[in-house]
Every structure is written in structure tokens, then in C-alpha cells.
Coordinates of C-alpha atoms and ligand atoms in Angstrom, one line a residue:
X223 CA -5.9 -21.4 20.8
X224 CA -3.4 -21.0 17.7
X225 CA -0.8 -18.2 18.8
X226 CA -1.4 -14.9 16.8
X227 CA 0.2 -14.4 13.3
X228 CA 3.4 -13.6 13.0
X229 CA 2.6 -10.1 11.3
X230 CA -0.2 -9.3 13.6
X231 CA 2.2 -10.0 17.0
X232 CA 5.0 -7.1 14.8
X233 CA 1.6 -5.0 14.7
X234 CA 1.1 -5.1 18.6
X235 CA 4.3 -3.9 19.1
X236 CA 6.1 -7.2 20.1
X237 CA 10.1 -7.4 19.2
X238 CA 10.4 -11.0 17.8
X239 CA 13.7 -12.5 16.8
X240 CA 12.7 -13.1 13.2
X241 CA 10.6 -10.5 12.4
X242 CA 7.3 -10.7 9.6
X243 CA 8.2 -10.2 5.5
X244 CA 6.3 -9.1 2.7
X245 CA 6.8 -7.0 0.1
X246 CA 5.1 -4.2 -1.7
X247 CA 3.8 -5.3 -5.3
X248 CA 4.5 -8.8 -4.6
X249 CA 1.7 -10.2 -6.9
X250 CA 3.8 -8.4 -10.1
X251 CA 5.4 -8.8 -13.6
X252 CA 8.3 -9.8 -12.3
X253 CA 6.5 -13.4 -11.8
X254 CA 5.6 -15.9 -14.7
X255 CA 2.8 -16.9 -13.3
X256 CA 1.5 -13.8 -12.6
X257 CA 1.9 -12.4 -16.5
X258 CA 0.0 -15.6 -17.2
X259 CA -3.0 -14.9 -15.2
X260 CA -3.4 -11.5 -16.2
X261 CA -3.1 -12.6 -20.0
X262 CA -6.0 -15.1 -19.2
X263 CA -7.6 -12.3 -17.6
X264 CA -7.1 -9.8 -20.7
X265 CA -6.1 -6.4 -18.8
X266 CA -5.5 -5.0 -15.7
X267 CA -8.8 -3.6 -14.4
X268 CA -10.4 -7.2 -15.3
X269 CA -7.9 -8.9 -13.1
X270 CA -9.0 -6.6 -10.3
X271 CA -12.7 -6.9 -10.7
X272 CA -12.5 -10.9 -11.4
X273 CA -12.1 -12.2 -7.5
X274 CA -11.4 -16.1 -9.1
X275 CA -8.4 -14.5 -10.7
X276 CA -7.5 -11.5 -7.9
X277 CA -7.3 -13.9 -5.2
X278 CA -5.1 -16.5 -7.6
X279 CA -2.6 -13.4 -8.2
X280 CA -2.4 -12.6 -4.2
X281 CA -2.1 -16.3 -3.7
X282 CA 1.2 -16.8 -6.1
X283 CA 3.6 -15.3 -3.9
X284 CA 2.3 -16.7 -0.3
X285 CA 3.1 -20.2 -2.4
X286 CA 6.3 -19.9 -3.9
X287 CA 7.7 -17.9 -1.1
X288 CA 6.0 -18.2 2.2
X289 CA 5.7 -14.5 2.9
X290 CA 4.2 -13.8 6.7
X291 CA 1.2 -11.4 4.8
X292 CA -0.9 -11.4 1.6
X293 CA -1.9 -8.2 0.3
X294 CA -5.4 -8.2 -1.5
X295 CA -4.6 -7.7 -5.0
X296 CA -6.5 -4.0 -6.6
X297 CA -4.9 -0.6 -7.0
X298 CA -5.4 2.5 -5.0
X299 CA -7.6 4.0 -8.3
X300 CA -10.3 2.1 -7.5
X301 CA -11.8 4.1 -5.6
X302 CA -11.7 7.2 -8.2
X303 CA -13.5 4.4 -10.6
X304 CA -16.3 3.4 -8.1
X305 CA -16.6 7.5 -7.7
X306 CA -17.6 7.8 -11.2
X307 CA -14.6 9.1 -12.8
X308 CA -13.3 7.0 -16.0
X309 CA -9.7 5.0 -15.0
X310 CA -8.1 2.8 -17.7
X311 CA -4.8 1.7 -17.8
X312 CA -2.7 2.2 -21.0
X313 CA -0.2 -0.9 -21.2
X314 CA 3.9 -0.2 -20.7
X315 CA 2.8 3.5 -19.6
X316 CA 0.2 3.5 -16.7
X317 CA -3.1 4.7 -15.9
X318 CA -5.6 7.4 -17.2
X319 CA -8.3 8.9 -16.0
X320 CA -11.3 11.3 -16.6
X321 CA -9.7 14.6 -14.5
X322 CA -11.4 16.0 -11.8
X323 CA -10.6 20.1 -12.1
X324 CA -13.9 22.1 -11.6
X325 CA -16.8 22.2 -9.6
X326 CA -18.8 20.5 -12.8
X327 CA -16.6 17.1 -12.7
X328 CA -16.7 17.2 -8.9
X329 CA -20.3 17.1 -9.0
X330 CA -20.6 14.4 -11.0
X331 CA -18.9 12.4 -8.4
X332 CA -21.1 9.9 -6.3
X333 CA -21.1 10.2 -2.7
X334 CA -18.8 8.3 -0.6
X335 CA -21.4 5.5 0.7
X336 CA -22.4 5.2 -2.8
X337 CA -19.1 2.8 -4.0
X338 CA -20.0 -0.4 -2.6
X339 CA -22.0 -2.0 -5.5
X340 CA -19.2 -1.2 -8.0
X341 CA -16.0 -2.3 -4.9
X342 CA -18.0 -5.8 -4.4
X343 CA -15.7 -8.2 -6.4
X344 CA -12.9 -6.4 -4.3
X345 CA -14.3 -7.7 -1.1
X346 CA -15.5 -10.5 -2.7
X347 CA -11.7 -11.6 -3.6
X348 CA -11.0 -10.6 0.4
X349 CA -13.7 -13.7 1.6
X350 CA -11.7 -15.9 -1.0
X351 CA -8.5 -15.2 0.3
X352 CA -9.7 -15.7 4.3
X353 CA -10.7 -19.0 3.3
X354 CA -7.8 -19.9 1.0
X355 CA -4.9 -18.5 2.8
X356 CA -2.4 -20.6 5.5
X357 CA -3.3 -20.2 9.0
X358 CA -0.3 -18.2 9.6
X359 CA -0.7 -15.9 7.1
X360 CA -2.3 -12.4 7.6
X361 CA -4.6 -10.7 4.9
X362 CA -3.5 -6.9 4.8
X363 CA -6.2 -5.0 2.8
X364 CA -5.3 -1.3 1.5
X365 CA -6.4 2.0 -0.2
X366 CA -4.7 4.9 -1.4
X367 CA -4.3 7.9 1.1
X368 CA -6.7 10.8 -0.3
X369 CA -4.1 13.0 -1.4
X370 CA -1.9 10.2 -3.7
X371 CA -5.4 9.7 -5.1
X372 CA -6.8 13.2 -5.7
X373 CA -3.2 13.7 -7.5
X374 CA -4.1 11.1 -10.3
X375 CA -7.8 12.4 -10.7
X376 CA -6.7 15.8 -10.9
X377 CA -4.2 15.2 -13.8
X378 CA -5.5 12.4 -15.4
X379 CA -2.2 10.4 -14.6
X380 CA 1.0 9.7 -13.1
X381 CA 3.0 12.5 -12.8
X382 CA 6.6 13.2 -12.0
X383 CA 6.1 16.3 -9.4
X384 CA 2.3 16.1 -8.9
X385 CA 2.2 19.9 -10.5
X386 CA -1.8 19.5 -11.4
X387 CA -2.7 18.8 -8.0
X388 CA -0.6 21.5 -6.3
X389 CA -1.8 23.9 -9.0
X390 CA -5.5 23.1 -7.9
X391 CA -4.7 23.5 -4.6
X392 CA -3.2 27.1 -5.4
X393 CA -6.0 28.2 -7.4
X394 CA -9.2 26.8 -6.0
X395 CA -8.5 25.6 -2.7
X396 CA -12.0 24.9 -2.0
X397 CA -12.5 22.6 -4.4
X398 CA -9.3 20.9 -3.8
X399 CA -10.2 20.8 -0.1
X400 CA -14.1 19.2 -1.2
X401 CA -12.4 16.6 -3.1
X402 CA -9.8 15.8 0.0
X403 CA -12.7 15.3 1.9
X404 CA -14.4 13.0 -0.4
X405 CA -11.8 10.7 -1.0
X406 CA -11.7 10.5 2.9
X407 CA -14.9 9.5 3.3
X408 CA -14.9 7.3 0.5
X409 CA -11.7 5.7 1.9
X410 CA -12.6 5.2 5.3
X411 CA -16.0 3.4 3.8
X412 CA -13.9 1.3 1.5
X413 CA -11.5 0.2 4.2
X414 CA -14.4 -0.8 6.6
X415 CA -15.7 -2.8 3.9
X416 CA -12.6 -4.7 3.6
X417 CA -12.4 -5.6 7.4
X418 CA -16.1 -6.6 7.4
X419 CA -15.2 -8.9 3.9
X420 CA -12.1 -10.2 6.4
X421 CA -8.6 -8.0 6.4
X422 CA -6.9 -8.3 9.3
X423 CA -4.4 -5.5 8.8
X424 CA -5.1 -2.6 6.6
X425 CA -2.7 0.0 4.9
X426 CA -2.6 3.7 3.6
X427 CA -0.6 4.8 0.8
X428 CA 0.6 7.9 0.7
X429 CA 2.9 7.3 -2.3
X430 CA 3.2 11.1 -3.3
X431 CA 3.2 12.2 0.6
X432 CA 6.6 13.3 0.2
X433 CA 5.9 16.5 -2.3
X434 CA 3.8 18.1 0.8
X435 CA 5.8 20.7 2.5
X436 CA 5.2 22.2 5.9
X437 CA 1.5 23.0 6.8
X438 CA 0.5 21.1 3.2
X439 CA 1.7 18.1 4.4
X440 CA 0.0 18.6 8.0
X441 CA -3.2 19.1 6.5
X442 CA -2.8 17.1 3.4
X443 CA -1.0 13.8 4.7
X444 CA -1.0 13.5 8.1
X445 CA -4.9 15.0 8.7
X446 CA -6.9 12.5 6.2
X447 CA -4.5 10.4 7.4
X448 CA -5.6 10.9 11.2
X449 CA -9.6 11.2 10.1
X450 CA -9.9 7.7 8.5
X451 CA -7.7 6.1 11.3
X452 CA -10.1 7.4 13.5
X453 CA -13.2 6.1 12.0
X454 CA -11.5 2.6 11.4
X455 CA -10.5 2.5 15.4
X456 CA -14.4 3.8 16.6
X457 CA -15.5 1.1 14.0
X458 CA -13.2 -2.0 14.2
X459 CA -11.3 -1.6 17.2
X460 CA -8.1 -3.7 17.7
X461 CA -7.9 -3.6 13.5
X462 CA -4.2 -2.3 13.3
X463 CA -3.3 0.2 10.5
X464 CA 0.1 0.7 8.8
X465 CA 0.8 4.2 7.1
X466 CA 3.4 4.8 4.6
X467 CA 3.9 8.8 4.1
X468 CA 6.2 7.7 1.2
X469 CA 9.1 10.7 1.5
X470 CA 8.1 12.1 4.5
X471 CA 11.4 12.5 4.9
X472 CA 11.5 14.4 9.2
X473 CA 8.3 14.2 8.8
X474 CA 8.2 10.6 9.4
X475 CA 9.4 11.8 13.3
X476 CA 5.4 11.7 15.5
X477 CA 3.7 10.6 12.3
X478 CA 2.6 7.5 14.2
X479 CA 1.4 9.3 17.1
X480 CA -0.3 12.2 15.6
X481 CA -2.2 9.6 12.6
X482 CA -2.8 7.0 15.6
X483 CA -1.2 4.5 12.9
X484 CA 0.2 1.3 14.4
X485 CA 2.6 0.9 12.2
X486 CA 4.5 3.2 10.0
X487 CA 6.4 1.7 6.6
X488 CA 9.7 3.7 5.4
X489 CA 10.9 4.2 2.1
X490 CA 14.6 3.5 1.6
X491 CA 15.8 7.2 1.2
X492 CA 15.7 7.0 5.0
X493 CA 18.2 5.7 6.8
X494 CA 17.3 2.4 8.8
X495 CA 19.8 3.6 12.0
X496 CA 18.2 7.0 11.5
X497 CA 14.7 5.9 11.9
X498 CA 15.0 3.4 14.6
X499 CA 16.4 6.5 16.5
X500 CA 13.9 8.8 15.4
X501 CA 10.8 6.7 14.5
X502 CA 11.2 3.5 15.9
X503 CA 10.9 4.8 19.3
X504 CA 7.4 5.1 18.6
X505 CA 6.4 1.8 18.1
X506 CA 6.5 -0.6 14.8
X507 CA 7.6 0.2 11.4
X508 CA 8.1 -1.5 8.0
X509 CA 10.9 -1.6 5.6
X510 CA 12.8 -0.6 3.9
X511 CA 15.6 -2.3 1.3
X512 CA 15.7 -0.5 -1.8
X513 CA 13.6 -2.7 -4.2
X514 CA 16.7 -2.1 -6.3
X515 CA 18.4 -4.8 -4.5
X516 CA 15.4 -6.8 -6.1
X517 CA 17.3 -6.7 -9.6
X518 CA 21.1 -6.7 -8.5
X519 CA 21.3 -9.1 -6.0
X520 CA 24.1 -10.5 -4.8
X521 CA 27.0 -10.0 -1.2
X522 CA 25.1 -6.1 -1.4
X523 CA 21.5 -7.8 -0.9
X524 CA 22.7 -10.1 1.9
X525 CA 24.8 -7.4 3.5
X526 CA 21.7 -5.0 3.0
X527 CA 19.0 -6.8 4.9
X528 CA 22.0 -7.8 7.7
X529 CA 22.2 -4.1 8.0
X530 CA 18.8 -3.2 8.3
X531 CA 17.5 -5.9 10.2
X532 CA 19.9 -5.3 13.1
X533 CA 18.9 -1.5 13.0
X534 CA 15.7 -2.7 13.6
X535 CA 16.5 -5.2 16.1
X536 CA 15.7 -3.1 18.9
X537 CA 12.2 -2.8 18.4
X538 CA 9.0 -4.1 16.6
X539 CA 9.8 -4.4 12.9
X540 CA 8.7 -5.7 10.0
X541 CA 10.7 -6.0 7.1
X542 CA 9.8 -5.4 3.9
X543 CA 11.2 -3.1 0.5
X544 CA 11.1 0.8 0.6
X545 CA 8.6 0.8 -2.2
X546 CA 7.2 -2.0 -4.9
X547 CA 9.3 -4.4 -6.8
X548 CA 9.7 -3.8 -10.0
X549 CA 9.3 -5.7 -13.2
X550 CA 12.8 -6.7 -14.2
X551 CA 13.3 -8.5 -10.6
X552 CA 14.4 -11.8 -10.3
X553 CA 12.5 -14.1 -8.3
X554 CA 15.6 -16.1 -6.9
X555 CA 16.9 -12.6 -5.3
X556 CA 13.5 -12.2 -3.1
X557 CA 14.7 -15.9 -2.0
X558 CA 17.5 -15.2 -1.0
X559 CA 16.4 -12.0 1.2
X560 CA 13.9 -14.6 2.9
X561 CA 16.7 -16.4 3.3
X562 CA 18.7 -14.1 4.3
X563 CA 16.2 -12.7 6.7
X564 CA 15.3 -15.9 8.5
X565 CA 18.8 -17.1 9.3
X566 CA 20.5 -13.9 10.3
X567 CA 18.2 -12.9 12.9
X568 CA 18.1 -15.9 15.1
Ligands
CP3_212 O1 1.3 -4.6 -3.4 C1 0.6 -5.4 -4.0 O2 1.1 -6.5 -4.6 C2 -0.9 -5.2 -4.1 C3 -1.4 -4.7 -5.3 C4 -1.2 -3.2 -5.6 C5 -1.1 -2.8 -7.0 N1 -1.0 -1.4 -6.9 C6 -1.1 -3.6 -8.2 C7 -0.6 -3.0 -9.4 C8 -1.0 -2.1 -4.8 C9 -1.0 -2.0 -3.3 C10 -0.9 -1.0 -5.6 C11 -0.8 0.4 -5.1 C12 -0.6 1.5 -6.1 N2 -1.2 1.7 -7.3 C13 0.0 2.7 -5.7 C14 0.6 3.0 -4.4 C15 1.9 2.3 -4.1 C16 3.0 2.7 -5.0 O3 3.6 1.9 -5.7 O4 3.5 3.9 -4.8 C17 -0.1 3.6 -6.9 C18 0.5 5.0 -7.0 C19 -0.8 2.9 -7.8 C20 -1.3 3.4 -9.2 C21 -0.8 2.6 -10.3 N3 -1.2 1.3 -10.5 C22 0.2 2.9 -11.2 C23 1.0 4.2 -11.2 C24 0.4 1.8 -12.0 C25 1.3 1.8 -13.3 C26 2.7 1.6 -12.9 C27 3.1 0.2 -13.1 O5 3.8 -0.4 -12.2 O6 2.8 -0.4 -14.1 C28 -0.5 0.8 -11.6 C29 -0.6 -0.6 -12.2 C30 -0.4 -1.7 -11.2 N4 -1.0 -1.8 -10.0 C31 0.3 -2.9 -11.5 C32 0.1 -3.8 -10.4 C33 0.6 -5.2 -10.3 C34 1.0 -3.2 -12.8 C35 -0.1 -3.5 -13.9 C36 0.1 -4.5 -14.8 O7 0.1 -5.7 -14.5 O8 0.3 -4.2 -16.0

């Protein structure tokens, strides 16, 4: 039998010499060929919902790079679209959608079993990619973490300090809490769909855990969090999860544990010798070079993933950016991390 994949042995808690890469946004402007395809494809939500052209996307950076994983190619506001609520994406500034504030909107929301029929080119693109993916190379599926999510429906967009969402919760903590819960359901549904259509690995993002304070981020973060890990484990055991409470900051410290996550990924406002002290102990995590480093380059990007890889080198790890690369990258600088990577830690 063909030895495990290189991700999924990081995943089971094994210390390996050269440990797994990938990289958040990977599929991304910052590659030609990726601008091309979502040209051919017109916008963003088409490129998504076309699994021809969604699988292509994933595929481009498992060719010119030979990462250890794929990510399936979608966004986290799917799931808000295959709810009912309107999503577009407004080009150079992000997306928009329909906002989700009273009881009214919330009840116009399907139920959470209900977003399969709309989600089917998403697993479709999964079965492409299982057959069109190296043997060596791990599928990680993904959704948003409920409260990330909930933050975009409730304002209608990105926001810098996520002030709709914490206002809602203030004021109508009911509904806020309703909403929580749907998007739980909804998500643990959604991921199960992608294991059945043929992830391997999948991952939670919490990109906005990091403005939950204190029993907020208990309840909001790490509880959701701990419900749809559940239900994936009772459903798909041996299926390993990776969390990423982006800014959790000491909160990061037992977030494994308490979520049942098998891995969890760090953002780069962490220290790496910090959090193998403090998190590491644990079990696996990801990360966590500023994606910064992406754009620069140079002795600082060799000297960066030196640094963190040997802070790591005690445990399971798998290395990877603190957050997504970013448009103005340049594709010879994520060669040379590889690089860099795969010849310092022999
Ligand atoms: O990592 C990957 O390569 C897989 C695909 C993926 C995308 N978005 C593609 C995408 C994943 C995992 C996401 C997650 C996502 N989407 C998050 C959580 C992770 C994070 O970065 O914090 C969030 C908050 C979103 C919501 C979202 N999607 C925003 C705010 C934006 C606009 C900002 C931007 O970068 O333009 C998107 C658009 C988006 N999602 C793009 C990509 C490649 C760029 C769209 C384009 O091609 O124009």
C-alpha cells in the first residue's frame, strides 16, 4: 500500500523532517494563469460555480509548484448564497450581500439541509479534483466558521472591526444566536458533503475570530467551532480538521483540545517559539510566515522560514503563511520558500 500523504501523516501528529506546505489563497491574482481563467470565466461567483474551471484554478498551483495540499477553490460566502441571501462581488472592493438584521430576513433563510442543490458544482469540482490530483497530494476542503460568516451577512460586507455583527449581538441576542446556529448546521452539512464528494482534510475559518473577547469568543468561536467538529467526527471518523481562530491571540492556548481540532493554523502576529511552547504541545499546527514576505522576498524570506521551521521542529507542523497571499506577490518568492523549506529541514 502507497505510504500516507505527506499532509495527512503532519495531520496524525507525526514530526517528519520536511514538513507538508501550502498556502492560503494559493489559487489567486497574484498568478497569470489564474487572472486568465477567471477572465474566461467572466466573474468571480461563475468561477466558483463552473467545476471545469474551479478545479483548473485549484490545479495551477499543485503544477507550477508542487504544494503537499490542494485547497478546493470557493469562498466561505457560499454558504450565505445557498441560504438565500443575495452575495455579489463588486471587483477591486469585495463582496456584498443582502443583510441579515431582523427576524423578517432571517426567516427567509432556507434551512440548513436545504443548500445542497444550489453547493452541487462545489462538490462536483471536489470529484474532479480526486481524480485529477497527484497521488501525493491531499484535497483539503473548507468553509467559513459561523461567526466570520454571520459577520458579512449581518453588514452586507467586509468590515474593518465587524461593528454590525457585534451591534446585533448587543441588541438582539436572540436573533444573533438563531443565525449562529444556522450557519452551524448549515456548515457542518456543507462540510460532510465535501468529504462524501472526496476531501480528505477539511478546514474552518475563523478569519474574524480574533474581535471575540472573553465569554464572546468562548461561545462564538470556539463553541460552533466544537459543534460541527463533533458532527464531522460521529460522521466521518478519522477525517482530520484544521481550525484557524485567526487572532486568537491566548486564546489559541487549549483551542485544539476544547474544538477537538486536529490541527490548529496560526496567524503570523504570534510568535512561532511562542506557540510551539504554548500551542504546539497540543498536537499539530499550521503556519505561519507573514504573507508579506510573499511580496518582499529576499535574505528576510529565507531567514524567516529558517526561523520558523526550526520552532516548529519539535513537533508536528505544517508550514504554511499566517493568512492568504496577496495580489501583488511574486510567484518566484513562493519558490524560493519551497525551496527554502525543503532544503533546510533535512
Ligand atoms: O485558499 C484558497 O486558495 C482557496 C479559495 C478561497 C478563497 N477565499 C478564494 C477567493 C478561500 C479559502 C477563501 C476564504 C475566504 N473568503 C475568507 C477566509 C479566509 C481569509 O482570507 O481570511 C474570507 C473572509 C472570504 C471572503 C472574501 N472572498 C473576501 C473578503 C474577498 C475579497 C477580498 C479579496 O481578496 O479580493 C473574497 C474574494 C476571493 N475569494 C478571491 C479569491 C481568490 C479574490 C477574488 C477575485 O479573483 O477577484
Amino acid at each position: 500500500m502507497a505510504e500516507p500523504k505527506k499532509l495527512l501523516r503532519s495531520l496524525a501528529g507525526e514530526v517528519q523532517a520536511v514538513p507538508p506546505i501550502w498556502m492560503m489563497r494559493q489559487a489567486g491574482r497574484y498568478l497569470p494563469e489564474y487572472r486568465a481563467t477567471r477572465e474566461q470565466a467572466g466573474d468571480f461567483l461563475s468561477l466558483c460555480y463552473t467545476p471545469d474551471l474551479a478545479a483548473e484554478v485549484t490545479l495551477q498551483p499543485i503544477r507550477r509548484f508542487g504544494f503537499d495540499a490542494a485547497i478546493l477553490f470557493a469562498d466561505i460566502l457560499l454558504i450565505p448564497d445557498a441560504l438565500g441571501a443575495d452575495l455579489w462581488f463588486v471587483t477591486g472592493e469585495g463582496p456584498r450581500l443582502s443583510t441579515t438584521t431582523t427576524p423578517e430576513d432571517f426567516g427567509k433563510l432556507k434551512h440548513a439541509d436545504a443548500i445542497h442543490d444550489h453547493l452541487a458544482p462545489v462538490y462536483e469540482t471536489l470529484r474532479i479534483l480526486r481524480r485529477e490530483l497527484p497521488d501525493d497530494t491531499a484535497l483539503i476542503g473548507f468553509a467559513g466558521a459561523p461567526w466570520t460568516v454571520a459577520t458579512y451577512m449581518i453588514a452586507g460586507r467586509g468590515t474593518p472591526d465587524q461593528g454590525p455583527a457585534h451591534a446585533l449581538k448587543a441588541e438582539n441576542r436572540q436573533l444573533f444566536n438563531a443565525l449562529i446556529g444556522r450557519l452551524t448546521n448549515a456548515t457542518i452539512e456543507y462540510l460532510s458533503a465535501q468529504i462524501d464528494a472526496g476531501a480528505e482534510v477539511v478546514k474552518l475559518f475563523d478569519s474574524w475570530a480574533g474581535s471575540l473577547k472573553g465569554a464572546d469568543f468562548d461561545n462564538y468561536a470556539l463553541e460552533p467551532a466544537r459543534q460541527i467538529i463533533a458532527a464531522l467526527k460521529a460522521r466521518h471518523p478519522g477525517v482530520p480538521v484544521i481550525a484557524f481562530p485567526r487572532e486568537a491571540g491566548d486564546k489559541y492556548i487549549g483551542f485544539a483540545k476544547a474544538s477537538g481540532a486536529d490541527c490548529v493554523a496560526l496567524d503570523n502576529s504570534v510568535s512561532a517559539e511562542w506557540a510551539a511552547e504554548n500551542v504546539q504541545v497540543d498536537g499539530c499546527v499550521q503556519g505561519n510566515l507573514a504573507p508579506g514576505h510573499m511580496v518582499t522576498g529576499g535574505q528576510d524570506l529565507v531567514d524567516e522560514v529558517r526561523r520558523i521551521r526550526s520552532a516548529f521542529s519539535g513537533g508536528a507542523h505544517i508550514f504554511n503563511l499566517g493568512h492568504g497571499i496577496t495580489p501583488d506577490a511574486d510567484p518566484d518568492n513562493v519558490s524560493l520558500m519551497i525551496e527554502t523549506l525543503r532544503e533546510t529541514a533535512r
